[in-house]
Every structure is written in C-alpha cells, then in structure tokens.
Coordinates of C-alpha atoms in Angstrom, one line a residue:
Chain A
M1 CA 4.8 24.2 35.4
T2 CA 4.7 21.6 32.7
D3 CA 7.8 19.6 32.5
L4 CA 10.6 20.0 29.9
A5 CA 11.4 16.4 29.1
S6 CA 7.9 14.9 29.3
T7 CA 6.1 17.5 27.1
D8 CA 8.4 17.1 24.2
A9 CA 10.1 13.7 24.5
P10 CA 7.2 11.3 25.0
A11 CA 9.6 8.5 24.3
A12 CA 11.3 9.2 27.6
T13 CA 8.2 8.7 29.7
V14 CA 7.5 5.3 28.3
L15 CA 10.7 4.2 30.1
T16 CA 8.7 3.1 33.1
E17 CA 7.4 0.1 31.2
T18 CA 10.7 -1.6 30.8
D19 CA 9.5 -4.7 29.0
D20 CA 11.7 -7.6 28.1
S21 CA 12.4 -6.5 24.5
T22 CA 13.5 -3.1 25.7
A23 CA 15.7 -4.5 28.4
R24 CA 17.3 -6.8 25.8
L25 CA 17.8 -3.8 23.4
H26 CA 19.5 -1.8 26.2
R27 CA 21.7 -4.8 27.1
N28 CA 22.7 -5.2 23.4
L29 CA 23.4 -1.4 23.3
F30 CA 25.7 -1.6 26.3
I31 CA 27.5 -4.5 24.6
A32 CA 27.8 -2.5 21.4
I33 CA 29.1 0.6 23.3
A34 CA 31.7 -1.6 25.1
V35 CA 32.8 -3.0 21.7
V36 CA 33.0 0.4 20.2
L37 CA 35.1 1.6 23.2
A38 CA 37.4 -1.4 22.8
I39 CA 38.0 -0.7 19.1
A40 CA 38.0 3.1 19.2
P41 CA 41.6 3.9 20.2
F42 CA 42.9 1.8 17.4
V43 CA 40.7 3.5 14.8
A44 CA 40.5 7.1 16.0
Y45 CA 43.0 9.4 17.7
P46 CA 42.8 8.3 21.4
V47 CA 42.9 11.9 22.8
F48 CA 39.9 12.8 20.7
V49 CA 38.0 9.7 21.9
M50 CA 38.9 10.5 25.5
K51 CA 37.7 14.1 25.1
V52 CA 34.4 12.8 23.7
L53 CA 34.1 10.3 26.7
C54 CA 34.7 13.1 29.3
F55 CA 32.2 15.4 27.7
A56 CA 29.7 12.5 27.2
L57 CA 30.0 11.7 30.9
F58 CA 29.4 15.3 31.7
A59 CA 26.3 15.4 29.4
L60 CA 25.0 12.2 30.9
A61 CA 25.3 13.7 34.4
F62 CA 23.5 16.8 33.3
N63 CA 20.8 14.8 31.6
L64 CA 20.2 12.8 34.8
L65 CA 19.2 16.1 36.4
L66 CA 17.3 17.7 33.5
G67 CA 15.9 14.6 31.7
Y68 CA 14.9 12.6 34.8
G69 CA 14.7 15.3 37.5
G70 CA 13.2 18.0 35.3
L71 CA 15.6 20.5 36.7
L72 CA 17.4 22.8 34.2
S73 CA 20.7 23.7 35.8
F74 CA 22.5 26.4 33.9
G75 CA 25.6 26.2 36.1
H76 CA 26.9 22.7 35.7
A77 CA 30.3 24.1 34.7
A78 CA 30.9 24.9 38.4
Y79 CA 31.1 21.2 39.4
F80 CA 32.9 20.2 36.2
G81 CA 35.4 23.0 36.5
M82 CA 35.9 22.9 40.3
A83 CA 36.6 19.2 40.2
S84 CA 39.0 19.7 37.3
Y85 CA 40.9 22.4 39.4
V86 CA 41.0 20.2 42.5
S87 CA 42.3 17.1 40.7
A88 CA 44.8 19.1 38.7
Y89 CA 46.0 20.9 41.8
T90 CA 46.3 17.9 44.0
A91 CA 48.0 15.8 41.2
K92 CA 50.5 18.5 40.5
N93 CA 51.2 20.1 43.9
W94 CA 50.4 17.3 46.4
G95 CA 51.7 14.6 44.1
L96 CA 48.6 12.5 44.4
T97 CA 48.2 9.5 42.2
P98 CA 45.7 10.1 39.4
E99 CA 42.9 7.9 40.8
L100 CA 43.1 9.7 44.2
A101 CA 43.2 13.1 42.5
I102 CA 40.1 12.2 40.5
L103 CA 38.3 10.9 43.5
L104 CA 39.1 14.1 45.5
G105 CA 37.9 16.3 42.7
T106 CA 34.7 14.3 42.4
A107 CA 34.2 14.6 46.2
V108 CA 34.6 18.3 46.1
A109 CA 32.1 18.6 43.3
A110 CA 29.7 16.5 45.4
V111 CA 30.0 18.9 48.4
L112 CA 29.6 21.9 46.1
G113 CA 26.6 20.3 44.5
A114 CA 25.0 19.7 47.9
V115 CA 25.5 23.3 49.0
F116 CA 24.3 24.9 45.7
G117 CA 21.6 22.3 45.2
A118 CA 20.1 23.0 48.7
L119 CA 20.0 26.7 47.8
A120 CA 18.7 26.3 44.2
I121 CA 15.8 23.9 44.8
R122 CA 14.1 26.6 46.9
R123 CA 12.9 28.0 43.6
Q124 CA 11.6 26.4 40.4
G125 CA 11.7 26.6 36.7
I126 CA 13.4 29.6 35.2
Y127 CA 14.4 30.9 38.7
F128 CA 16.1 27.6 39.4
A129 CA 18.1 28.0 36.1
M130 CA 19.1 31.6 36.9
I131 CA 20.1 30.7 40.5
T132 CA 22.3 27.8 39.4
L133 CA 23.9 30.1 36.8
A134 CA 24.6 32.9 39.3
L135 CA 26.0 30.5 41.8
A136 CA 28.3 29.0 39.1
Q137 CA 29.4 32.5 38.2
M138 CA 30.4 32.9 41.9
V139 CA 32.7 29.9 41.4
F140 CA 34.1 31.5 38.3
F141 CA 35.0 34.7 40.1
F142 CA 36.5 32.6 42.9
S143 CA 38.6 30.8 40.4
L144 CA 39.6 34.1 38.8
Q145 CA 40.6 35.7 42.1
T146 CA 42.6 32.9 43.6
P147 CA 45.5 32.5 41.2
R148 CA 47.6 30.7 43.8
F149 CA 45.1 27.8 43.6
T150 CA 43.8 28.0 40.0
G151 CA 46.6 29.7 38.2
G152 CA 44.3 32.6 37.3
E153 CA 44.2 33.3 33.5
D154 CA 46.9 30.6 32.8
G155 CA 45.0 27.8 34.6
I156 CA 46.9 24.8 36.0
Q157 CA 49.2 23.6 33.3
A158 CA 51.5 20.6 32.9
V159 CA 49.5 18.4 35.3
P160 CA 51.3 15.1 35.7
R161 CA 49.3 12.1 34.6
G162 CA 51.2 10.1 37.1
K163 CA 51.0 6.3 37.8
F164 CA 47.7 4.5 38.3
L165 CA 47.8 3.0 41.8
G166 CA 51.4 4.1 41.8
L167 CA 52.3 1.3 39.5
I168 CA 51.2 1.8 35.9
S169 CA 52.4 4.9 34.1
L170 CA 49.6 6.8 32.3
A171 CA 51.9 8.9 30.2
D172 CA 51.0 6.9 27.1
D173 CA 47.6 7.9 25.5
R174 CA 46.7 4.3 24.8
V175 CA 47.2 3.3 28.5
L176 CA 45.3 6.3 29.9
Y177 CA 42.5 5.6 27.4
W178 CA 41.6 2.3 29.2
L179 CA 41.2 4.2 32.5
V180 CA 39.1 6.9 30.9
A181 CA 36.9 4.3 29.1
A182 CA 36.5 2.4 32.4
I183 CA 35.4 5.6 34.2
F184 CA 33.0 6.4 31.5
M185 CA 31.5 3.0 31.4
A186 CA 31.1 3.0 35.2
G187 CA 29.5 6.4 35.1
L188 CA 27.1 5.3 32.3
L189 CA 26.1 2.1 34.2
T190 CA 25.6 4.1 37.4
I191 CA 23.3 6.5 35.7
Y192 CA 21.4 3.7 34.0
R193 CA 21.0 2.0 37.4
I194 CA 19.8 5.2 39.1
I195 CA 17.2 5.9 36.4
H196 CA 15.8 2.4 36.6
S197 CA 15.8 2.2 40.4
P198 CA 12.8 3.0 42.6
F199 CA 14.6 6.2 43.4
G200 CA 14.7 7.1 39.7
Q201 CA 11.0 6.3 39.3
V202 CA 10.1 8.7 42.2
C203 CA 12.3 11.4 40.5
K204 CA 10.4 10.9 37.3
A205 CA 7.1 11.1 39.2
I206 CA 8.1 14.4 40.8
R207 CA 9.3 15.7 37.4
D208 CA 5.9 14.9 35.8
N209 CA 3.7 16.1 38.6
E210 CA 5.3 17.4 41.7
P211 CA 2.1 18.2 43.7
R212 CA 0.8 14.7 43.1
A213 CA 4.1 13.1 44.2
I214 CA 4.0 15.2 47.4
S215 CA 0.4 14.2 48.1
L216 CA 1.5 10.6 47.7
G217 CA 3.8 11.2 50.6
Y218 CA 7.2 11.7 48.8
R219 CA 9.4 14.5 50.1
A220 CA 10.0 16.0 46.7
N221 CA 12.7 18.4 47.8
Q222 CA 14.8 15.6 49.3
Y223 CA 14.6 13.6 46.0
K224 CA 15.4 16.7 44.0
L225 CA 18.4 17.5 46.1
A226 CA 19.6 13.9 45.9
V227 CA 19.4 13.8 42.2
F228 CA 21.1 17.2 42.0
V229 CA 24.0 16.0 44.2
L230 CA 24.3 12.8 42.1
S231 CA 24.4 14.8 38.9
A232 CA 27.0 17.3 40.3
T233 CA 29.1 14.4 41.5
L234 CA 29.2 12.7 38.1
A235 CA 29.8 16.1 36.4
G236 CA 32.7 16.4 38.8
L237 CA 34.0 13.0 37.9
A238 CA 34.0 14.0 34.2
G239 CA 35.8 17.3 34.9
A240 CA 38.4 15.6 37.1
T241 CA 39.1 13.0 34.5
K242 CA 39.4 15.7 31.8
A243 CA 42.0 17.5 33.9
I244 CA 44.2 14.4 34.0
V245 CA 43.7 13.6 30.3
F246 CA 44.5 17.1 29.0
Q247 CA 46.9 17.8 31.9
L248 CA 45.2 21.2 32.2
A249 CA 42.5 22.9 34.2
S250 CA 41.5 26.4 33.1
L251 CA 38.9 29.1 33.5
T252 CA 37.1 27.8 30.3
D253 CA 36.0 24.8 32.4
V254 CA 34.2 27.0 35.0
Y255 CA 32.9 29.7 32.6
W256 CA 29.2 29.9 31.9
S257 CA 29.6 29.0 28.2
M258 CA 30.7 25.6 29.4
S259 CA 27.3 25.2 31.1
G260 CA 25.7 26.2 27.9
E261 CA 27.7 23.7 25.9
V262 CA 26.6 20.7 28.1
V263 CA 23.0 21.8 27.6
L264 CA 23.6 21.9 23.9
M265 CA 25.1 18.4 23.9
T266 CA 22.1 17.0 25.8
L267 CA 19.6 18.8 23.5
V268 CA 21.3 17.6 20.3
G269 CA 21.5 14.0 21.5
G270 CA 18.1 13.8 23.0
L271 CA 16.8 15.1 26.3
G272 CA 15.6 12.5 28.7
T273 CA 17.0 9.6 26.7
V274 CA 19.6 7.3 28.3
F275 CA 22.0 7.3 25.4
G276 CA 21.3 10.6 23.8
P277 CA 23.9 12.7 25.6
I278 CA 26.7 10.4 24.4
V279 CA 25.7 11.0 20.8
G280 CA 25.3 14.7 21.5
A281 CA 28.7 15.0 23.0
L282 CA 30.2 13.1 20.1
V283 CA 28.5 15.5 17.6
I284 CA 29.5 18.7 19.4
V285 CA 33.1 17.7 20.2
A286 CA 33.6 16.5 16.6
M287 CA 32.1 19.8 15.4
Q288 CA 34.4 21.8 17.6
N289 CA 37.4 19.8 16.4
Y290 CA 36.7 19.8 12.7
L291 CA 35.4 23.4 12.5
A292 CA 38.3 24.8 14.6
T293 CA 39.6 26.5 11.5
L294 CA 36.5 28.6 11.4
G295 CA 37.8 30.4 14.5
A296 CA 35.1 32.5 16.2
W297 CA 32.5 31.3 13.8
V298 CA 32.3 28.1 15.8
T299 CA 30.3 30.0 18.4
V300 CA 27.9 31.2 15.7
V301 CA 27.5 27.7 14.4
Q302 CA 26.8 26.5 18.0
G303 CA 24.2 29.2 18.4
V304 CA 22.5 28.2 15.2
V305 CA 22.5 24.5 16.2
F306 CA 20.9 25.6 19.5
V307 CA 18.2 27.6 17.8
V308 CA 17.4 24.9 15.3
C309 CA 17.3 22.3 18.0
V310 CA 14.9 24.3 20.1
L311 CA 12.7 25.2 17.2
L312 CA 12.5 22.1 15.1
F313 CA 14.4 19.2 16.7
R314 CA 13.5 19.1 20.3
E315 CA 13.7 15.4 20.6
G316 CA 17.3 15.2 19.5
I317 CA 19.0 12.5 17.4
V318 CA 18.4 9.6 19.8
G319 CA 14.9 10.9 20.6
V320 CA 14.0 10.7 17.0
I321 CA 15.4 7.2 16.6
A322 CA 13.6 6.1 19.8
K323 CA 10.3 7.4 18.4
A324 CA 10.9 5.6 15.1
I325 CA 11.5 2.2 16.7
K326 CA 8.9 2.9 19.4
K327 CA 11.3 2.0 22.2
P328 CA 12.8 4.1 24.9
L329 CA 16.5 4.6 24.4
Chain B
M1 CA 41.7 66.1 54.6
F2 CA 39.1 64.4 56.8
E3 CA 38.3 60.7 56.6
L4 CA 35.0 58.9 56.6
L5 CA 35.0 55.4 58.2
G6 CA 38.8 55.3 57.6
V7 CA 38.4 55.9 53.9
P8 CA 39.2 59.2 52.1
P9 CA 35.9 60.8 51.0
Q10 CA 37.1 61.2 47.4
A11 CA 37.5 57.4 47.1
L12 CA 34.3 56.7 48.9
F13 CA 32.1 59.0 46.9
G14 CA 33.9 58.0 43.7
Q15 CA 32.9 54.4 44.3
V16 CA 29.4 55.4 45.4
L17 CA 29.0 57.2 42.1
L18 CA 30.4 54.3 40.2
G19 CA 28.1 52.0 42.1
L20 CA 25.1 54.1 41.2
I21 CA 26.1 54.1 37.5
N22 CA 26.4 50.3 37.5
G23 CA 23.1 50.3 39.4
S24 CA 21.5 52.3 36.6
F25 CA 22.5 49.6 34.1
Y26 CA 21.3 46.8 36.5
A27 CA 18.0 48.7 36.9
I28 CA 17.3 49.2 33.2
L29 CA 18.3 45.7 32.2
S30 CA 16.4 43.9 35.0
L31 CA 13.4 46.2 34.2
G32 CA 13.6 45.1 30.5
L33 CA 13.8 41.4 31.7
A34 CA 10.8 41.9 34.0
V35 CA 8.7 43.5 31.2
I36 CA 9.5 40.7 28.8
F37 CA 9.1 38.0 31.4
G38 CA 5.7 39.4 32.5
L39 CA 4.1 38.9 29.1
L40 CA 6.2 36.3 27.3
N41 CA 7.2 34.1 30.3
I42 CA 10.6 34.1 28.8
I43 CA 13.9 34.8 30.5
N44 CA 15.5 36.8 27.7
F45 CA 19.0 35.3 27.7
S46 CA 20.0 37.5 24.7
H47 CA 19.3 40.6 26.8
G48 CA 23.1 41.1 27.3
A49 CA 23.8 40.7 23.6
Q50 CA 21.1 43.2 22.8
Y51 CA 22.6 45.6 25.3
M52 CA 25.9 45.1 23.5
M53 CA 24.1 45.7 20.1
G54 CA 22.8 49.0 21.4
A55 CA 26.4 50.2 22.1
F56 CA 27.6 48.9 18.8
V57 CA 24.8 50.5 16.8
A58 CA 25.7 53.9 18.5
W59 CA 29.3 53.3 17.6
M60 CA 28.5 52.4 14.0
C61 CA 26.1 55.4 13.7
L62 CA 29.0 57.7 14.7
N63 CA 31.8 56.1 12.8
Y64 CA 30.0 55.0 9.6
L65 CA 27.3 57.6 9.3
G66 CA 28.4 60.5 11.4
I67 CA 25.3 60.4 13.5
N68 CA 25.9 61.9 16.9
Y69 CA 25.3 60.5 20.4
W70 CA 21.9 62.2 20.9
A71 CA 20.4 60.9 17.7
A72 CA 21.9 57.4 18.5
L73 CA 20.3 57.5 21.9
L74 CA 17.0 57.4 20.1
L75 CA 17.9 55.6 16.9
A76 CA 19.8 52.6 18.5
P77 CA 16.9 51.5 20.7
I78 CA 14.6 51.7 17.7
I79 CA 16.9 49.7 15.4
V80 CA 17.7 47.0 18.0
G81 CA 14.1 47.0 19.1
A82 CA 13.1 46.3 15.5
T83 CA 15.4 43.3 15.5
G84 CA 13.7 42.2 18.7
I85 CA 10.3 42.4 17.0
A86 CA 11.6 40.3 14.1
I87 CA 13.0 37.7 16.6
E88 CA 9.7 37.5 18.4
R89 CA 7.7 37.2 15.2
L90 CA 10.0 34.6 13.5
L91 CA 11.3 32.6 16.4
L92 CA 9.8 33.1 19.9
K93 CA 6.2 32.9 18.7
R94 CA 6.8 29.4 17.6
I95 CA 7.8 28.2 21.0
A96 CA 5.3 30.2 23.0
H97 CA 3.1 27.2 23.8
L98 CA 6.1 25.2 25.1
D99 CA 7.7 25.1 28.5
H100 CA 9.3 28.5 29.2
L101 CA 12.7 26.9 29.7
Y102 CA 12.8 26.5 25.9
G103 CA 12.6 30.2 25.6
L104 CA 15.7 30.5 27.8
L105 CA 17.5 28.0 25.6
L106 CA 16.4 29.6 22.4
T107 CA 17.5 33.1 23.5
F108 CA 20.8 31.6 24.8
G109 CA 21.4 30.3 21.3
L110 CA 20.6 33.7 19.9
A111 CA 23.1 35.3 22.3
L112 CA 25.8 33.0 21.0
I113 CA 25.0 33.9 17.4
I114 CA 24.9 37.7 18.0
Q115 CA 28.1 37.7 20.1
G116 CA 29.9 35.5 17.7
V117 CA 29.1 37.6 14.7
F118 CA 30.2 40.8 16.4
R119 CA 33.4 39.1 17.7
N120 CA 34.2 38.0 14.1
Y121 CA 33.9 41.5 12.7
Y122 CA 35.2 43.6 15.5
G123 CA 37.4 41.3 17.5
S124 CA 37.3 41.1 21.3
S125 CA 39.3 44.3 22.1
G126 CA 37.2 47.3 22.9
L127 CA 36.4 50.2 20.6
P128 CA 36.4 53.7 22.1
Y129 CA 33.4 56.0 22.0
A130 CA 33.9 59.6 22.9
I131 CA 31.7 61.4 25.5
P132 CA 29.5 63.8 23.6
P133 CA 31.0 67.4 23.8
Q134 CA 27.9 68.8 25.6
L135 CA 28.6 66.5 28.5
A136 CA 32.4 66.7 28.7
G137 CA 34.0 68.1 31.8
G138 CA 32.5 67.9 35.3
Q139 CA 31.3 69.6 38.4
N140 CA 33.3 70.1 41.6
L141 CA 30.7 69.3 44.2
G142 CA 33.1 70.3 47.1
F143 CA 33.5 66.8 48.4
M144 CA 34.1 65.2 45.0
F145 CA 34.5 65.7 41.3
M146 CA 31.5 64.7 39.4
P147 CA 32.0 64.1 35.6
N148 CA 29.0 65.4 33.8
Y149 CA 28.4 62.4 31.7
R150 CA 28.2 60.1 34.7
G151 CA 25.6 62.4 36.3
W152 CA 23.7 62.3 33.0
V153 CA 23.7 58.5 33.0
I154 CA 22.1 58.3 36.4
V155 CA 19.5 60.9 35.6
A156 CA 18.7 59.4 32.1
S157 CA 18.2 55.9 33.5
L158 CA 16.1 57.2 36.4
I159 CA 13.9 59.0 33.8
V160 CA 13.6 55.9 31.6
C161 CA 12.9 53.6 34.6
L162 CA 10.3 55.8 36.1
G163 CA 8.8 56.5 32.7
T164 CA 8.4 52.7 32.1
W165 CA 6.9 52.3 35.5
F166 CA 4.4 55.1 34.8
L167 CA 3.6 53.5 31.4
I168 CA 2.9 50.1 32.8
E169 CA 1.2 51.0 36.1
K170 CA -0.6 54.2 35.3
T171 CA -1.7 54.3 31.6
K172 CA -4.4 52.5 29.7
L173 CA -1.9 50.7 27.6
G174 CA -0.2 49.5 30.7
A175 CA -3.6 48.2 32.0
Y176 CA -4.0 46.2 28.9
L177 CA -0.6 44.8 29.3
R178 CA -1.2 43.8 32.9
A179 CA -4.5 42.3 32.0
A180 CA -2.8 40.3 29.2
T181 CA -0.2 39.1 31.8
E182 CA -2.9 37.9 34.1
N183 CA -5.2 36.2 31.6
P184 CA -4.3 36.5 27.9
T185 CA -7.4 34.6 26.7
L186 CA -9.9 36.8 28.5
T187 CA -8.0 39.9 27.5
Q188 CA -8.2 38.8 23.8
A189 CA -11.9 38.2 24.2
F190 CA -12.3 41.9 25.1
G191 CA -11.0 42.7 21.6
I192 CA -7.4 43.5 22.6
N193 CA -4.8 42.3 20.1
V194 CA -2.7 40.2 22.6
P195 CA -0.2 38.8 20.0
L196 CA 0.6 42.3 18.8
L197 CA 0.9 43.4 22.5
V198 CA 3.4 40.5 23.0
T199 CA 5.4 41.5 20.0
L200 CA 5.6 45.1 21.0
T201 CA 6.4 44.3 24.5
Y202 CA 9.4 42.2 23.5
G203 CA 10.5 45.0 21.1
F204 CA 10.2 47.5 24.0
G205 CA 12.2 45.3 26.4
V206 CA 14.9 44.9 23.8
A207 CA 14.9 48.6 23.1
L208 CA 15.4 49.2 26.9
A209 CA 18.5 47.0 26.8
A210 CA 19.8 48.8 23.7
F211 CA 19.2 52.2 25.4
A212 CA 21.4 51.0 28.3
G213 CA 24.0 50.0 25.8
V214 CA 24.1 53.5 24.2
L215 CA 24.4 55.0 27.7
A216 CA 27.3 52.6 28.5
A217 CA 29.2 53.2 25.2
P218 CA 31.1 56.3 26.4
I219 CA 31.9 54.8 29.8
Y220 CA 33.0 51.3 29.0
S221 CA 34.8 50.4 25.8
V222 CA 32.4 49.0 23.2
N223 CA 33.2 45.3 22.8
P224 CA 31.3 42.1 21.9
N225 CA 31.6 40.6 25.4
M226 CA 30.3 43.6 27.3
G227 CA 26.9 42.0 27.8
G228 CA 27.9 38.5 28.5
D229 CA 29.0 38.8 32.1
L230 CA 26.8 41.7 33.0
I231 CA 23.7 39.7 32.2
I232 CA 24.5 37.1 34.7
V233 CA 24.9 39.8 37.4
V234 CA 21.5 41.1 36.3
F235 CA 20.0 37.6 36.6
A236 CA 21.2 37.6 40.2
V237 CA 19.7 41.1 40.7
V238 CA 16.4 39.7 39.3
V239 CA 16.5 36.7 41.7
I240 CA 17.2 39.1 44.7
G241 CA 14.4 41.5 43.7
G242 CA 11.9 38.9 42.5
M243 CA 10.2 39.3 39.2
G244 CA 6.9 40.4 40.7
S245 CA 7.1 44.2 40.4
I246 CA 8.4 46.8 38.1
M247 CA 9.4 49.1 41.0
G248 CA 11.2 46.1 42.6
A249 CA 13.4 45.8 39.6
I250 CA 14.3 49.5 39.7
V251 CA 14.9 49.8 43.4
T252 CA 16.9 46.5 43.6
G253 CA 19.0 47.5 40.6
F254 CA 20.1 50.8 42.0
S255 CA 20.6 49.5 45.6
L256 CA 22.7 46.5 44.5
G257 CA 24.9 48.8 42.3
L258 CA 25.4 51.0 45.4
I259 CA 26.2 48.0 47.6
E260 CA 28.7 46.7 45.1
G261 CA 30.3 50.2 44.9
L262 CA 30.6 50.3 48.7
T263 CA 32.1 46.8 48.9
K264 CA 34.7 48.0 46.5
V265 CA 35.8 50.6 49.0
F266 CA 35.7 48.5 52.2
Y267 CA 36.5 45.0 51.0
P268 CA 37.6 45.1 47.3
E269 CA 38.2 41.3 47.1
A270 CA 34.5 40.6 47.5
A271 CA 33.3 43.3 45.0
A272 CA 32.8 40.9 42.1
T273 CA 30.8 38.4 44.2
V274 CA 28.9 40.5 46.7
I275 CA 25.8 40.5 44.6
F276 CA 25.9 36.7 44.4
I277 CA 26.4 36.4 48.2
I278 CA 23.4 38.7 48.8
M279 CA 21.5 36.4 46.4
V280 CA 22.3 33.4 48.5
L281 CA 21.3 35.2 51.7
V282 CA 18.0 36.4 50.2
L283 CA 17.3 32.9 48.9
L284 CA 17.8 31.5 52.4
V285 CA 15.4 34.0 54.0
K286 CA 13.0 34.9 51.3
P287 CA 13.1 32.5 48.3
A288 CA 10.6 34.5 46.3
G289 CA 12.9 37.6 46.3
L290 CA 12.5 40.9 48.2
F291 CA 9.7 42.2 46.0
G292 CA 8.5 39.0 44.4
R293 CA 5.4 36.8 44.8
A294 CA 5.9 33.1 45.2
H295 CA 5.6 31.3 41.9

C-alpha cells in the first residue's frame, strides 16, 4: 500500500531534514501563534476562538495519526466524544474541578484508544478505516443506550465550568480562554516534539515503507499502537476541554459525522503538515459559524469542500504554502 | 401456548423474520460494496446514500409520476445506477491512480452532498410508501403470521444475490471481471475494455444498493438518513466476512441479520451492538475476516 501523506504531500517527507532555517522558521511560527493567541480574545469573540482551538487540537491529534503514522482512523469522534462525556459527567455529578475533569476525560480516551487501537492495527488501509469507524459506532450506541450517564438525546447540559485549582473561577469567557489557550499550546508543542523525536522518525519510516522498517528491526505494530494511543489521548484532551468550554457533551460529539469533520479539517489545512490542521479547523469552524443561516445546506457545502479537496487540492492550504516556500510547515 | 427457550414462539419467529429481512439488506449492500471494491479498490462510502436514493426514486416515481412499485423496482436501480456511472466517469476516474483511501474520502464527501440535498427538500421525517396491493396481507404459517411483503423481500434479495454470484463466478463477463481484478494491465492487453468494465461495475454496484432501497421503501419510512447508519453496520459486516468472496458477503450478511434478530429476543440491550461485538471477536481470532484472504 502506498502511503497517503507521502504520495501527495511531498513537502511533509522533507521534514526529516530539519535544517537551521526551517527550525528558525518553525520557532518564529510558534512565536507568531503565541502572539495571535494573546491578541485573539480582544479582537474576536472568545467563545468562537475557544471553539477553533478545541477543534484545532482535535485535528492536530488526528493528523499526528494520519499524517505521520499513515493510519486513517475514521472513528476519532469516539475519543473526542467519550472524553467530553466523562469530563462533563465528573464535573457536574462528582463536582470535580475543571482541570481534574479534563484530565480524567483524557485518561479515559487514552484507555479507549489503547483498546481500539490494539484491535484496529490488526488490519491495514481501508479495513483499518472501517474497523475504527465500526468501533466508534459502538461507542455511539453505548452513549445512546446509557442515558443515566450520557443524558441520551439531551446530552449532559449545564456543566459547571467550576474553579481552576479550586481557586480561580472560570465562569468568565476571558478567564477560561487562557486555560484553553494554554492547553492548546501545550498540545501543539507536544505533537511537534513527538514528530521531531526519534520515535516520530520511526513512525514516518513505517508510514513510508512498513516492510523495510520491520526488516530494520523495528516492531512496526508497537509503534503504530503507540502513535494511535497518543493521537486518541490528545483527541480526548480536545473533547474534554470542549465539554468544559460549552458546558455541554452531546451525541453529536460521538457521532460518525464528527469523525468525518476532523478528517475534513485536516485535509483542508494540509495533511502531514505541522500547522495545517490549525488552519483547517479555523476554516471549517468559521464556515459552520458564518454559514449557519443556510441550515442543512452546510452539510452539502462541506461535502463539496470534501470532494474538491480530494480531487484538486490534496495538499491543503498549508501544504500549498509549504510547497511555494520550499520548506516543511 | 408452548414456549421455546422461555420465549413465546410468535416473538421468536417474528424476530427471526425481521433478522432475515435486515440480513437481506446487509447481504445486498455488502455484496455491492464487494463488487465495487474488487475492481475499483474503493470503499464506496456513498453506498448508504445510494441505497437511500433508490428508496426516494421509488417514492418519487409513485407520487410524481404514478409509476407503481414493480416498475420502480426496475427503474430506480437503472436511474441511480446511471448517476453512479456519471460519478465514476467524472470523479472517481480522476483519483484511480491514488491511494485508495482517497476514494473513501471522496465518496464520503459525495454521501454528505446527497444526504444534505435530500434533507433540504424532504426534511428528516420519514415519508410513507405503501406495500404494493399484490403483496398485501400475509400467510398464517401455523407457528407465526408471515406478511407477504416480508417474504417477498427475502426471496427477491436471495434471487438478486445468487444472480450476482452466478454472473461473476460462472459467466464469461464475470471471468473478464475477475481477470481485470487480478491484473488490469494484462486483461487490457487481451483486448478487453477495462475502463468500461470499471465504469459498468461501479454502476452495477450502485444499482444493487438502489435495488435494496426500493425493497426497503415499504418496510421502513423513506427518509434521507436511512442509509447513514445502516452503511456503518454493513461495513462491520464486510469486516467480519472479509472482502475476498462474493459468497462470503451473502452468507455473512444473512447470518449476521439473523444473529441480530435473535439477540433482540434474548438480550435486547445488545441488539444494536452485537454485530460490532462479533466484529471485535472475529478480528481477534481471524483478522482477515471469515471468508477473506489476508491483504
């Protein structure tokens, strides 16, 4: 099987040669992102920015798996949604502080990712995608049938945002924003670190040529499972944070269309690029917000964007920029 | 009134029948997926949307044009199959040389478009489609009451499934098809028009989905979401059966429908997930699926 990211985003494979100028560019980009994050809540509506950040983290986590592990999971909504249920439930019913609720949700996503990942990596390519999708649908049915935990069709509403460390009230959007921005930044840096670590290099080697990596002595399945669990955990972190921000966890978060949405964000931004998913999430969330008046046509627009991206625009926005400046982004 | 395994026989056989009917749909749909996958190497994510289109075309034929069920049973697969041919020619052909995951993504986008358009025009609540008068009523089989239409669905889908199996495994056209699956370049060198074969195969697979849609129209209410959830169950069926064989798709489809029906009798809470649980178990023991070859 040829690989998804390397066949069509040659920019991504160049990442191995992180020369000085690229490193400097990335450092400057991180500084730029930090500056934008610092200004954003004063320029834009903070809740909108937080929504973008949550979905950007989700897309970054997904891209870690697909862009660098070469594994197309079509069921990432399971980790996102389950974490959001757990953190909403524990914050509301157990009275946990927001940071503990988020950590617990993330931990549950990690466990779920380990179990599902261990099953799914037994098959490859399309089968892998179908298995992750089917497993995620199991989580959806579970959520549907356990209304005492998930609130069924209503979801878990009015989740208290609580006090950070039991001290700082997060009721104000501006205050909560800093926590969300910090979580996002930590997630982004973690993913950047993973990609540029020896572990990340082995993952890319497996992505590009699994038999060769195995013949070199790497246990491909262990690496694939590890990157799967990391991705599920970070997706869970995004989902748990989202539940606290919107004070809501609902069936939408675990439904398979959510898995499709995160694929779309990654595809639009640029598969296998470090910063692409952030741009993709911004575009898609903005599209959903500003096209909301179109009602059900939003789905159609999303479908069209999907088709156009696959047919004509496989490198995504950041992928095209990376190609133009001849540097991996 | 006697009881079977602690369950009244009426309920038991009723669920067995329902299971077989669901199984018919699983079988036709996973068969269509298998046929398309064989030659195009694409998991047709829009299969569920095309199944829904079949039901809608039948409904439109009846309500706008006054065309009855029997004509729709033939007409809807042709119309929807023709849209499939257009999709293959205009879109899928352009990504044939790429990783097959792009096919999955493209057809996923198509499914969003098709479902979105129907949802806009017809809303999400179902539209009724009457059972054709020839198949109204039912038979008393002694142990249970068998509605005629449900019996017909099982028979019709068996005929279509076995007909497809015969076409692919026993005819010359099927031999070309299998040859093209194994080695398209060589088959082309023998003077067989492989691109045409690919187009027709996609059209045929889509027509199978539409046929299932027409069969389903009188049983379930016709609505834009009817294919969305079903297709994921069918994916699980495909994983369990393995994509290797046509017969595998048919046998797995019917048996899993049956198992699902029986679960509804003995442990209703698990009915929605039993197929996924079986998928997990099969993956643990036989990752390539029950009838599949390792890929």
